[in-house]
Coordinates of N, CA and C in Angstrom, one line a residue:
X1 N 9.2 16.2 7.1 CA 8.7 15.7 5.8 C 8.7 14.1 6.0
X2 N 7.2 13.6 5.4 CA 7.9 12.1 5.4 C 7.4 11.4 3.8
X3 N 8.1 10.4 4.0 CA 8.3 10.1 2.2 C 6.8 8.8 2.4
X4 N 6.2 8.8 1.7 CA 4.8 7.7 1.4 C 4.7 7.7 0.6
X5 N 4.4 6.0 0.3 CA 4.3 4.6 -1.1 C 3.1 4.8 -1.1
X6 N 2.8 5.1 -2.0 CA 1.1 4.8 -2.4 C 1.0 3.3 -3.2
X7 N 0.6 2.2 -2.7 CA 0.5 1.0 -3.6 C -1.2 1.0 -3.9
X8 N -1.1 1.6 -5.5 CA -2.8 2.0 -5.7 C -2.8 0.8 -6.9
X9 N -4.0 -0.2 -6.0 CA -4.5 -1.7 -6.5 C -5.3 -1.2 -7.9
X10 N -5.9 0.0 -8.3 CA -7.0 0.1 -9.3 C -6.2 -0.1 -10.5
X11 N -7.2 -0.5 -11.4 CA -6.5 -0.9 -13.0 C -7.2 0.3 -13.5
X12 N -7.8 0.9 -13.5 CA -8.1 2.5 -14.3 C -7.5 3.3 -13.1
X13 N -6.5 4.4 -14.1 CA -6.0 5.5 -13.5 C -7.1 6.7 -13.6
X14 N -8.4 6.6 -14.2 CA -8.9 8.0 -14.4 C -10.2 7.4 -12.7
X15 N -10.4 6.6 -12.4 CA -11.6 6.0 -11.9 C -11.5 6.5 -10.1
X16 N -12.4 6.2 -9.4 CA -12.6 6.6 -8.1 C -11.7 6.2 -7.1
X17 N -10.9 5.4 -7.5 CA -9.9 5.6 -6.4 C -8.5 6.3 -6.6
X18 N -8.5 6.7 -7.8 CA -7.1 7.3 -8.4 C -7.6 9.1 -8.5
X19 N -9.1 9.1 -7.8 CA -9.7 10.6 -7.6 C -9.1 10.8 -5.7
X20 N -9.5 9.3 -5.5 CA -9.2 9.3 -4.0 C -7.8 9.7 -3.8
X21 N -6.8 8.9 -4.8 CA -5.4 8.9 -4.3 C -4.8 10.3 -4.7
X22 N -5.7 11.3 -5.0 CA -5.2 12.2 -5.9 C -5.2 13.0 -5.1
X23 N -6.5 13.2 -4.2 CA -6.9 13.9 -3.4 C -6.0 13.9 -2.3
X24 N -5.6 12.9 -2.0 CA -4.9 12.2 -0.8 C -3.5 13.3 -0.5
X25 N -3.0 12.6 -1.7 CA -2.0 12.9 -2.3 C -1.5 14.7 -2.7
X26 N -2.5 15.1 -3.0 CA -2.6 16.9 -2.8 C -2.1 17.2 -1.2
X27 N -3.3 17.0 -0.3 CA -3.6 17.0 0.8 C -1.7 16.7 1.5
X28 N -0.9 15.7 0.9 CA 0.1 15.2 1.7 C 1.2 16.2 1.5
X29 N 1.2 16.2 -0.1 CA 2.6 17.6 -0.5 C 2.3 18.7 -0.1
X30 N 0.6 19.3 0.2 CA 0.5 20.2 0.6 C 0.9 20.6 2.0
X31 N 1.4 19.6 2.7 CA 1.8 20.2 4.1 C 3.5 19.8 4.1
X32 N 3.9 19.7 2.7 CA 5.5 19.2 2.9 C 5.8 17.5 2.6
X33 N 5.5 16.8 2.5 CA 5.2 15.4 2.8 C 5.9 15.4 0.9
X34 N 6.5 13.9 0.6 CA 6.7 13.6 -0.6 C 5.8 11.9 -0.6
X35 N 5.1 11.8 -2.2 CA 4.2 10.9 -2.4 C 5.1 10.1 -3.4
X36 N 5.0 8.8 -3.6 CA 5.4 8.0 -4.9 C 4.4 6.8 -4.6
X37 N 3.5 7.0 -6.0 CA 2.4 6.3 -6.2 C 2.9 5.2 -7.0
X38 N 2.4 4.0 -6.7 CA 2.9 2.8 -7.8 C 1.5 2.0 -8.3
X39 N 1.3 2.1 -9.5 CA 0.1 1.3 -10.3 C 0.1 0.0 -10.3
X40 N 0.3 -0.8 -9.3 CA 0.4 -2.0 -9.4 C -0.1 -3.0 -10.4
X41 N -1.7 -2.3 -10.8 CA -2.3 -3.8 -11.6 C -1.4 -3.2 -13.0
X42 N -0.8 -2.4 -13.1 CA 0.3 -2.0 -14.4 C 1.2 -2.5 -14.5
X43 N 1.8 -3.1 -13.4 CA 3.3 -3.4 -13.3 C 2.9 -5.0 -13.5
X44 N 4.5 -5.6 -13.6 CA 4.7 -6.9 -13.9 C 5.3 -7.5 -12.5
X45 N 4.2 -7.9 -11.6 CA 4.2 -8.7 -10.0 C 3.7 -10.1 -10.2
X46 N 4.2 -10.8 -9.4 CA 4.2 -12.1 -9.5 C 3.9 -12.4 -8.1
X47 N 3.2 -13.5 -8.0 CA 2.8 -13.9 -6.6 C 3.9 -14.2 -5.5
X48 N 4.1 -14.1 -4.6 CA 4.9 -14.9 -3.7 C 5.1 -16.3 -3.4
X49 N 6.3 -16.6 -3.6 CA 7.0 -18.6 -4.1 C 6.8 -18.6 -2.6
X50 N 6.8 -17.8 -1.4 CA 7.1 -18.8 -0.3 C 8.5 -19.3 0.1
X51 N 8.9 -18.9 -0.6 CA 10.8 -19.9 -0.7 C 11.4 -19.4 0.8
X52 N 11.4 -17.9 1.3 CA 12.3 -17.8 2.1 C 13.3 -17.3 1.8
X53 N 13.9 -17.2 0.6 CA 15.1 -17.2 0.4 C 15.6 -15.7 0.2
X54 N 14.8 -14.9 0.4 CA 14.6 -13.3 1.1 C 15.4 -13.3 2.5
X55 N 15.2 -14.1 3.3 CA 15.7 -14.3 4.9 C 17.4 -14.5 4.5
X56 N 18.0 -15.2 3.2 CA 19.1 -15.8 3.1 C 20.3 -14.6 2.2
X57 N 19.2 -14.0 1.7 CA 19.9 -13.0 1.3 C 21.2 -12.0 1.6
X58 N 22.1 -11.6 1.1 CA 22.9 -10.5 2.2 C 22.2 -9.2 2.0
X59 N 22.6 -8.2 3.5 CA 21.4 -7.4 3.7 C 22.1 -6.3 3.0
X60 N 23.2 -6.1 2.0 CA 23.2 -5.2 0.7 C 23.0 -6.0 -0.2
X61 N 22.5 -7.1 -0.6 CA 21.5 -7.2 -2.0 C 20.6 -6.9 -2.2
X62 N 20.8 -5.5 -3.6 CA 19.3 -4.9 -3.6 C 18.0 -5.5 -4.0
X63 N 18.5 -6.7 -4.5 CA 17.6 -7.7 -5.2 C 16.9 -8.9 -3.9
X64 N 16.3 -8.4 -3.6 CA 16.1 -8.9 -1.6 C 14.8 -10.2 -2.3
X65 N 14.1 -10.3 -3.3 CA 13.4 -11.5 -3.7 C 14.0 -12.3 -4.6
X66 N 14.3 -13.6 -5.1 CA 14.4 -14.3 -6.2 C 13.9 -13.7 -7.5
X67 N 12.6 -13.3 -7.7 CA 11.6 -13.4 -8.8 C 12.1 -11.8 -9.4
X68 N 12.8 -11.7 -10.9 CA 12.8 -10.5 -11.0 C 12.1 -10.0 -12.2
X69 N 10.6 -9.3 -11.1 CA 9.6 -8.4 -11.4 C 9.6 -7.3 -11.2
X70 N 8.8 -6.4 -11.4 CA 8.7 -5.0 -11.0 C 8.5 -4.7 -9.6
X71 N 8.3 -5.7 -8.6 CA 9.0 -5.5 -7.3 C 10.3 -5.2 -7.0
X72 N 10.6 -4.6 -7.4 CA 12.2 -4.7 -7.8 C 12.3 -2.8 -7.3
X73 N 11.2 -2.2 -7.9 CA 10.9 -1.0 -8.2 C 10.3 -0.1 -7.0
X74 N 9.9 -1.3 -6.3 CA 8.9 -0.7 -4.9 C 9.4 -1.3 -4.0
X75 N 10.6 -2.4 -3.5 CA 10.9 -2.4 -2.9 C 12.1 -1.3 -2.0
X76 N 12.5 -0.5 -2.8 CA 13.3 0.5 -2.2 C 12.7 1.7 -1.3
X77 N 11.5 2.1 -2.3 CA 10.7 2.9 -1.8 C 9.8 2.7 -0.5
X78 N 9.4 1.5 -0.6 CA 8.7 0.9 1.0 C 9.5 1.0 1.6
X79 N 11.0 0.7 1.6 CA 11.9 0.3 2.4 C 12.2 1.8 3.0
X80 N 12.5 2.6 2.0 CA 12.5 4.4 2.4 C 11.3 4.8 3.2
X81 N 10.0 4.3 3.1 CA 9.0 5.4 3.4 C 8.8 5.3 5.0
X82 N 8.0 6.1 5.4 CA 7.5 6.5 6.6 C 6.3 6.2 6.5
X83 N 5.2 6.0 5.5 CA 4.2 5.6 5.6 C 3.8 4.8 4.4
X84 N 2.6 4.0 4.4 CA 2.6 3.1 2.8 C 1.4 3.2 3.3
X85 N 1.0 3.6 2.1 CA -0.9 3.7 1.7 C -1.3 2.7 0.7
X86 N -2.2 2.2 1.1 CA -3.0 0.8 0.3 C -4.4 1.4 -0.1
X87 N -4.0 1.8 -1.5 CA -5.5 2.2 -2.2 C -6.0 1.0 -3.1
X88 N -7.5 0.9 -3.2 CA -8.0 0.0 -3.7 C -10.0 0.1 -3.7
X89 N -9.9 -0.1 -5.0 CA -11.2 -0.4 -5.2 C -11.9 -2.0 -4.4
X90 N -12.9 -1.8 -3.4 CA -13.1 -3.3 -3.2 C -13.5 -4.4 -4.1
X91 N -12.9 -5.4 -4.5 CA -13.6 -6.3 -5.0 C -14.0 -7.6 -4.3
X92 N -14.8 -8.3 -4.0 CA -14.9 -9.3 -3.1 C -14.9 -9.2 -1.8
X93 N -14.8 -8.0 -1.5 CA -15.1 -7.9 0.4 C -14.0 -7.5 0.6
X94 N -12.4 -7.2 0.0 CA -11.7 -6.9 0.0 C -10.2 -6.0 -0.9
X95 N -8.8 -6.2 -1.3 CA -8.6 -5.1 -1.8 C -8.8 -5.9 -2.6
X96 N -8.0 -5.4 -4.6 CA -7.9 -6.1 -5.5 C -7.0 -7.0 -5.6
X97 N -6.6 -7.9 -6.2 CA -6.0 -8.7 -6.2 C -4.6 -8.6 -7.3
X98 N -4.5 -7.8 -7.5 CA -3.2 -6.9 -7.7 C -2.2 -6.1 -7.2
X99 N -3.6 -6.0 -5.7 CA -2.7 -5.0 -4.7 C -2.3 -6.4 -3.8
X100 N -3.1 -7.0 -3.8 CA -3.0 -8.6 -2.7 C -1.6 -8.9 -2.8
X101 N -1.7 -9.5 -4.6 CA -0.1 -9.8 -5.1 C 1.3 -9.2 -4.2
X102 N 1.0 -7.6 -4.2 CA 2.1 -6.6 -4.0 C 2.7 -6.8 -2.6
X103 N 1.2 -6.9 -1.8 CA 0.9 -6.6 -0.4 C 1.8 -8.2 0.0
X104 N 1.2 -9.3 -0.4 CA 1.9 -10.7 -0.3 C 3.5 -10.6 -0.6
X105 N 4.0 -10.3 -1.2 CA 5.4 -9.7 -1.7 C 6.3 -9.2 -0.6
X106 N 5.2 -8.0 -0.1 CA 6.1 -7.5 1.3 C 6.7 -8.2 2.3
X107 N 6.5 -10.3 1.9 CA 7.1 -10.5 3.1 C 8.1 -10.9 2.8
X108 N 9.1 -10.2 1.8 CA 10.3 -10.7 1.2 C 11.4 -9.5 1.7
X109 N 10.4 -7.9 2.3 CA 10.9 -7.4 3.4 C 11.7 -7.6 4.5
X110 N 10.0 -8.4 5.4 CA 10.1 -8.9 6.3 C 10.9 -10.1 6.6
X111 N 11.5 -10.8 5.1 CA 12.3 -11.8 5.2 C 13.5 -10.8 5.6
X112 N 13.8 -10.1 4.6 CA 14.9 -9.4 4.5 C 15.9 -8.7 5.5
X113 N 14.7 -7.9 5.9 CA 14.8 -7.2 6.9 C 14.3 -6.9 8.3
X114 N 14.0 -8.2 8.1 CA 12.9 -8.6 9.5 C 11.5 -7.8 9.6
X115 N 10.8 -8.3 10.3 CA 9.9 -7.4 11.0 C 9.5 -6.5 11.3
X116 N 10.5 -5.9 12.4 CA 10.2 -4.8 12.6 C 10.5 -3.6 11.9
X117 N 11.1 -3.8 10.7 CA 11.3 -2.8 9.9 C 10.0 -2.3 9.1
X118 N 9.0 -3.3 8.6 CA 7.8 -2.9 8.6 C 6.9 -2.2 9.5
X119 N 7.3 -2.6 10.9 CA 6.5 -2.5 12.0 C 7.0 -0.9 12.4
X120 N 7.6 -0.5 12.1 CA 7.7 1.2 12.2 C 7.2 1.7 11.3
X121 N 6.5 1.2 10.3 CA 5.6 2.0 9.0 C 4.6 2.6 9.5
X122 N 4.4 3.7 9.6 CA 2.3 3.6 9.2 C 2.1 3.7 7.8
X123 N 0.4 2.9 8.5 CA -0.1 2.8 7.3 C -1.6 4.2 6.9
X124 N -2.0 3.7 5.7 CA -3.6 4.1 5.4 C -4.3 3.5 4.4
X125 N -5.8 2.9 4.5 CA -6.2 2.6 3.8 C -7.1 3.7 2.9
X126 N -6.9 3.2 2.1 CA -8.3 4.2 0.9 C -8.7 3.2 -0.1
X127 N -10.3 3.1 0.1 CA -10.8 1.9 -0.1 C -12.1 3.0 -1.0
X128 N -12.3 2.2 -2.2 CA -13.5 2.9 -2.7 C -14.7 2.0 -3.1
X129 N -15.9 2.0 -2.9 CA -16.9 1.2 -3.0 C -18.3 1.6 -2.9
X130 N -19.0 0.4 -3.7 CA -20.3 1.3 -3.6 C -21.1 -0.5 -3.0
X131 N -21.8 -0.3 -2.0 CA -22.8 -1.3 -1.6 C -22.3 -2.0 -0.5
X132 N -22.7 -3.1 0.1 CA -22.1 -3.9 1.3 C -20.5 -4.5 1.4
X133 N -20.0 -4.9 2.7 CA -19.0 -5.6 2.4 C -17.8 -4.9 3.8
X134 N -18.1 -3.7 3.6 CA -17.4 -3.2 4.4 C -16.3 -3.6 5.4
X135 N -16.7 -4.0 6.0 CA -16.2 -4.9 7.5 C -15.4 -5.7 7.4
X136 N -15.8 -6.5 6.1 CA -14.6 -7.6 5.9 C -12.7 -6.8 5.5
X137 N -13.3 -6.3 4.6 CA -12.0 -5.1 4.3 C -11.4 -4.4 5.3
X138 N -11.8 -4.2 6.2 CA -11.6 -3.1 7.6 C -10.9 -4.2 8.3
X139 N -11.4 -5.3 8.5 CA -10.7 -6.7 9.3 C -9.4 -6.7 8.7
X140 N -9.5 -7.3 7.1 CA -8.0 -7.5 6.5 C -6.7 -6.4 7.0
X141 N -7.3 -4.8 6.6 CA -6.5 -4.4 7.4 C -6.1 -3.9 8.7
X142 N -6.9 -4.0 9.3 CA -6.6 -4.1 11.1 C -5.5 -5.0 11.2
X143 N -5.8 -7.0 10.7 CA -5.3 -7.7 10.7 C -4.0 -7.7 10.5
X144 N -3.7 -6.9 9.4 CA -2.7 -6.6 8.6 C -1.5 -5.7 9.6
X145 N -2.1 -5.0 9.7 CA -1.5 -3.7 10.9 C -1.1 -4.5 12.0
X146 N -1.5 -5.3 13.2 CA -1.8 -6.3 14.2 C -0.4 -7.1 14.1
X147 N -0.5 -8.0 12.9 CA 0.9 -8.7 12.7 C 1.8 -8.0 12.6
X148 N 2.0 -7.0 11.6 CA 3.4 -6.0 11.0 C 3.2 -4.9 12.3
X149 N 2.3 -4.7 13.2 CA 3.1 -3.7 14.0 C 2.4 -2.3 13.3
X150 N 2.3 -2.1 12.6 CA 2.5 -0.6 12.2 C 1.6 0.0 13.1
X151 N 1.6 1.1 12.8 CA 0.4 2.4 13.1 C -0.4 2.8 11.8
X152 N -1.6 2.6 12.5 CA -2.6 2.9 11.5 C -2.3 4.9 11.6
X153 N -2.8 5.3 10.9 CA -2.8 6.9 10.1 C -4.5 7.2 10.1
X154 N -5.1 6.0 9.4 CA -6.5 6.8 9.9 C -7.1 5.5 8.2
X155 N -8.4 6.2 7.7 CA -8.7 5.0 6.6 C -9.7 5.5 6.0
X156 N -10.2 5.9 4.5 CA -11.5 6.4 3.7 C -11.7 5.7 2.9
X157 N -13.3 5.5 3.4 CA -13.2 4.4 3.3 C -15.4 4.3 2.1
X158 N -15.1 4.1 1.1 CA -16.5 4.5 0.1 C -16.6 5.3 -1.0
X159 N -17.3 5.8 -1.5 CA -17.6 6.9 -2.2 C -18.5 8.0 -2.7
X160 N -18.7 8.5 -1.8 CA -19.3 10.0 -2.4 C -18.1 11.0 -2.0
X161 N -18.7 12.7 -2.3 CA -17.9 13.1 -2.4 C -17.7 13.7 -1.5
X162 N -17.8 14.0 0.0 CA -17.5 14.0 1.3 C -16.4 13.1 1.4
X163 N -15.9 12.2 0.8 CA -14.7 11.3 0.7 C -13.7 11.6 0.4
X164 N -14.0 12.3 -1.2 CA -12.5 13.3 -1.2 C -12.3 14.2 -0.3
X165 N -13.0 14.8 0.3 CA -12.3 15.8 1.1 C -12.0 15.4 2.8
X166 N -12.3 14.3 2.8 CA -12.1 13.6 3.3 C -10.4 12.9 3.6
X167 N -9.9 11.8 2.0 CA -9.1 11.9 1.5 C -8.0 13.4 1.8
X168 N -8.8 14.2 1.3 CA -7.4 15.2 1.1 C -7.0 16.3 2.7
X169 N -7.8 15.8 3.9 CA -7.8 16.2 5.0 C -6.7 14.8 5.6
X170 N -6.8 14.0 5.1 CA -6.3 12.8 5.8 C -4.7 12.7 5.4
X171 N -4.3 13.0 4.0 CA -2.9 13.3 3.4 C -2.8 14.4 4.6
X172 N -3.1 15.9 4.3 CA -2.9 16.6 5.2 C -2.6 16.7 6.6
X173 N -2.7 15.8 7.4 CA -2.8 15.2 8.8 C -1.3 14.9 9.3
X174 N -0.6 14.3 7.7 CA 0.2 13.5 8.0 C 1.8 14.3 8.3
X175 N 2.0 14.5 9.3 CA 3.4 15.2 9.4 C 4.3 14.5 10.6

């Protein structure tokens, strides 16, 4: 079994990527797998200060950032998972900027707990969109993956409905 963070960037839970995360998410419990999805543009996240002072922390304080937001709530869970899935509607060539926030946050992990503790995650993208842009989103997380190390899982990436089943083949994959 492995335990996966869903950090789903959309601000509507009824909308196309919370069909995607749904599907995903079926697909994962269905082969054994446990999901915990976090609504980020819901929660109360705050940008990252930069400070560092994640690095100075002691490594049983469970309070591993300064800023006490609802990262508070998903930092355990990333820290538990085996995989962390980055759902998001694209806006601007990229995810939303709710998930950005979240995503920016994680380096209070990496303060924390170094590097490579991220770097044994996989990841997956699920990206929902309708029109151009593509590529730039696919870079961010390549990029993303590149630095932290991880293993990509795989990425759905649009919207029609070959996507969900798509999505719910791709949860399923994961064991």
């Amino acid at each position: 079994m492995k335990k996966i963070v869903i950090l789903n960037g959309s601000n509507s839970p009824k909308a196309n990527t919370a069909a995607m995360v749904q599907a995903f998410t079926e697909g994962a419990e269905a082969v054994g797998n446990e999901g915990n999805e976090f609504m980020v543009a819901h929660m109360n996240i705050h940008g990252c200060l930069g400070c560092m002072k994640c690095a100075a922390k002691a490594k049983d304080d469970p309070h591993i950032c300064v800023q006490p937001d609802d990262m508070e709530k998903i930092y355990p869970a990333v820290m538990d998972a085996d995989v962390i899935v980055f759902a998001s509607p694209m806006y601007w060539w990229g995810i939303s900027g709710q998930l950005k926030l979240a995503v920016d946050r994680l380096q209070a992990i990496v303060g924390h707990a170094g590097l490579e503790h991220l770097g044994r995650k996989s990841t997956v993208l699920l990206m929902t969109f309708k029109g151009g842009g593509m590529q730039a989103a696919l870079s961010w997380y390549a990029i993303f993956r590149q630095i932290i190390g991880c293993r990509d899982l795989g990425a759905v990436i649009g919207f029609e409905k070959q996507k969900i089943a798509q999505a719910r083949q791709l949860g399923a994959s994961i064991n």
